[in-house]
Structures are given as C-alpha cells and as structure tokens.
Coordinates of C-alpha atoms and ligand atoms in Angstrom, one line a residue:
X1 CA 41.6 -70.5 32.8
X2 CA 44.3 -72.8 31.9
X3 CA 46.1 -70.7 29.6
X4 CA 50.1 -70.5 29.7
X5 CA 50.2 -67.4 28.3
X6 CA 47.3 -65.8 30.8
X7 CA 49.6 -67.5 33.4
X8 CA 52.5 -65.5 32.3
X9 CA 50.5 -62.0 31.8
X10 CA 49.1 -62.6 35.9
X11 CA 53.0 -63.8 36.2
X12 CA 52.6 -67.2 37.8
X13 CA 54.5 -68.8 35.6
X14 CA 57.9 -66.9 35.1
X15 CA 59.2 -65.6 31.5
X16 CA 62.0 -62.8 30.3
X17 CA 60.1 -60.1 29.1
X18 CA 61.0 -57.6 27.2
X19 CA 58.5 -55.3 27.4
X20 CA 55.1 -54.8 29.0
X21 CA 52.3 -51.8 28.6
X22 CA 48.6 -52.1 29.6
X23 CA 48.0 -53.7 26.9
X24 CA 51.0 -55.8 25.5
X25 CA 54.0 -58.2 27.2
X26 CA 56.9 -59.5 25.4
X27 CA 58.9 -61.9 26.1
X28 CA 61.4 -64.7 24.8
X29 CA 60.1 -67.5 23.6
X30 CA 61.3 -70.8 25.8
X31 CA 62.4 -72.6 22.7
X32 CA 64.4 -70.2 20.5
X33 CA 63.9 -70.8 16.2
X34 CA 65.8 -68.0 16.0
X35 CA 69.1 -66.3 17.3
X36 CA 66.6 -64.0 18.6
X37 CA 63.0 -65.2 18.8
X38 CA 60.6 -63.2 20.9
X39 CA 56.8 -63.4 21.3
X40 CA 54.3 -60.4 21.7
X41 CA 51.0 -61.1 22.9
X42 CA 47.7 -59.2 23.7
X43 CA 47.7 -59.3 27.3
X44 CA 43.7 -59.7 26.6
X45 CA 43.3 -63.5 26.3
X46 CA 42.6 -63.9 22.2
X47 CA 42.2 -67.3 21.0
X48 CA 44.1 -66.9 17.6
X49 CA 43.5 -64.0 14.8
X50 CA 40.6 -66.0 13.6
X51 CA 38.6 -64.9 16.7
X52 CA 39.5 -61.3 16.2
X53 CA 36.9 -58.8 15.3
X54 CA 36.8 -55.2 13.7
X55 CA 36.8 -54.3 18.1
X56 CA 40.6 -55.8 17.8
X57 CA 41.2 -53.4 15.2
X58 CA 43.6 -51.1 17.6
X59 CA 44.8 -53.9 19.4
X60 CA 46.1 -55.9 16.4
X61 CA 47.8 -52.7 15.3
X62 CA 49.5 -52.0 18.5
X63 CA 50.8 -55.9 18.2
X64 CA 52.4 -55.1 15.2
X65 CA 53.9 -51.7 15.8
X66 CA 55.5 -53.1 19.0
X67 CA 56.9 -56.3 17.3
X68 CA 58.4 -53.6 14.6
X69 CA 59.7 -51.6 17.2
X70 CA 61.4 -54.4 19.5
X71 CA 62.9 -55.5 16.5
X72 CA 64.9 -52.1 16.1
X73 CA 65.9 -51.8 20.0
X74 CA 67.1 -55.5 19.4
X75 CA 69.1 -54.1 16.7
X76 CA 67.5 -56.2 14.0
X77 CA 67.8 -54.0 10.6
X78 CA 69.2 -56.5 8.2
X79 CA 65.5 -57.8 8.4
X80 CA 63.2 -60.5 10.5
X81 CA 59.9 -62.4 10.1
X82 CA 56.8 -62.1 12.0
X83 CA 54.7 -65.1 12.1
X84 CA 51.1 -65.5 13.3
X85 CA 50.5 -69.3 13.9
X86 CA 47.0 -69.8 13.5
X87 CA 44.4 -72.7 14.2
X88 CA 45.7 -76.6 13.9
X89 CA 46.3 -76.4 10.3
X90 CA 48.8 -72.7 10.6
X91 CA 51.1 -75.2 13.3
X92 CA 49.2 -73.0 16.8
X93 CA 50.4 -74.8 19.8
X94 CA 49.7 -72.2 22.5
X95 CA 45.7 -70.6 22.1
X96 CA 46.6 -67.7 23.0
X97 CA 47.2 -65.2 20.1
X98 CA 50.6 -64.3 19.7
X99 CA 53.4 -62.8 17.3
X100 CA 56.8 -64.5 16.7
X101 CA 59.6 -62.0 16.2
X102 CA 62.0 -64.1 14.3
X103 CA 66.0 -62.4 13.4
X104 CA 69.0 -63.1 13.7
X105 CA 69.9 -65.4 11.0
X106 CA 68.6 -65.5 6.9
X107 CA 65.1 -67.1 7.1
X108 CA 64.2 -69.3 4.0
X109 CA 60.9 -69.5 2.5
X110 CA 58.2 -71.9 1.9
X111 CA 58.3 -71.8 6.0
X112 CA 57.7 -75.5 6.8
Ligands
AMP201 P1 53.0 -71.6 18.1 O1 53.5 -73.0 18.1 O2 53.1 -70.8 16.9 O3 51.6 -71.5 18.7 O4 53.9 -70.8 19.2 C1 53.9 -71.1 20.5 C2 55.3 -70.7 21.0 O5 55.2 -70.6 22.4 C3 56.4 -71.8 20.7 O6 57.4 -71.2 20.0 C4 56.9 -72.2 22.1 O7 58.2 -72.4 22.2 C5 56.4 -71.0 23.0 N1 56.2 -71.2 24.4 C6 55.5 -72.2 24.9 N2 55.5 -72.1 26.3 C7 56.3 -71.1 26.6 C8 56.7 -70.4 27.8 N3 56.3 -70.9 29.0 N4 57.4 -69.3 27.7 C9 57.8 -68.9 26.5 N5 57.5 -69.4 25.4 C10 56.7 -70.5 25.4
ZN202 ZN1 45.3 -66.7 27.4

C-alpha cells in the first residue's frame, strides 16, 4: 500500500519517534508548525476519523491518552493543541489518521 505513514510503522522510510507500543508510534512531524510538533498515529492503517467505527472506540482513546501523556514528558504544561485533520475540506494531506501535538508557542484561534 502506498501509504507514508504505513511506510514509517514497517520502518522503510525513516522518522524520530518518540514513542512506539503495539498499537501506537510517535514521531516528529518533518515540517514543524510548532516549536514542538509531533504526530501520533494508529499503527493500524485508518483512513481519517471519518472511517472510524464504534470497533475504534479503544483505539481512538489510546490516541488521545498517549498524545496527553507525550505532551507532559515533553514538558508541555503551559498548554498545547491537538488537531485531527480530516478529509479535503479539514486540510488532510497524509490518509492516514493521525494526531498533531502542537506546543511550544501561544496558538491563536480561528486555526486557518
Ligand atoms: P495533515 O496535513 O493534517 O494531513 O498532516 C500531515 C502531516 O504529516 C504534515 O504536518 C506533514 O508535515 C507530515 N508529514 C508528511 N510526511 C512526513 C514524514 N515522512 N515524516 C513526518 N511527518 C510527515
Ligand atoms: Zn497507512
């Protein structure tokens, strides 16, 4: 499957991860938004939240609780953003579902 992200989880195409479990890798994003930006991702290939189902319930959980608790060891308690890009319209580039651990720096909203 031609999926980047897939490519990363099998780990033929390098990335800096962060962290990894059976079910979950982290890594940096390649193009930072953020001072730090990082991405979780099911290791499951997901198209986007909008092809989850109630079986992703424990997954979509775990997603979360890790981005939540990366963003502590990263030492992020003034605050962050977590963004889930989804479909053309919600800006997805990679169709792979995947969280974006924002901090570092005061984030500003309407996001563009
Ligand atoms: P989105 O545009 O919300 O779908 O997010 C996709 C993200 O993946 C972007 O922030 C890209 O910078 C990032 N990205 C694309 N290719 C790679 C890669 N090989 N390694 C790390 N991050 C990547
Ligand atoms: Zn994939």
């Amino acid at each position: 499957m031609d999926c980047i992200f897939c490519k990363i989880v099998a780990g033929t195409i390098p990335a800096k991860k962060v962290r990894e479990d059976e079910l979950i890798l982290a890594f940096h994003d390649i193009e930072p938004k953020a001072p730090k930006h990082i991405l979780v991702i099911p290791k499951k290939h997901l198209v986007s939240l909008a092809d989850a189902t109630a079986a992703d319930e424990a997954l979509l959980g775990r997603l979360l609780l890790t981005a939540g608790e990366i963003a502590r060891e990263e030492g992020l308690g003034k605050g962050y953003r977590i963004v889930i890009s989804t479909g053309p319209e919600g800006g997805q580039t990679v169709d792979h579902l995947h969280v974006h651990l924002l901090g570092g720096r005061q984030m500003h909203w309407p996001p563009g």
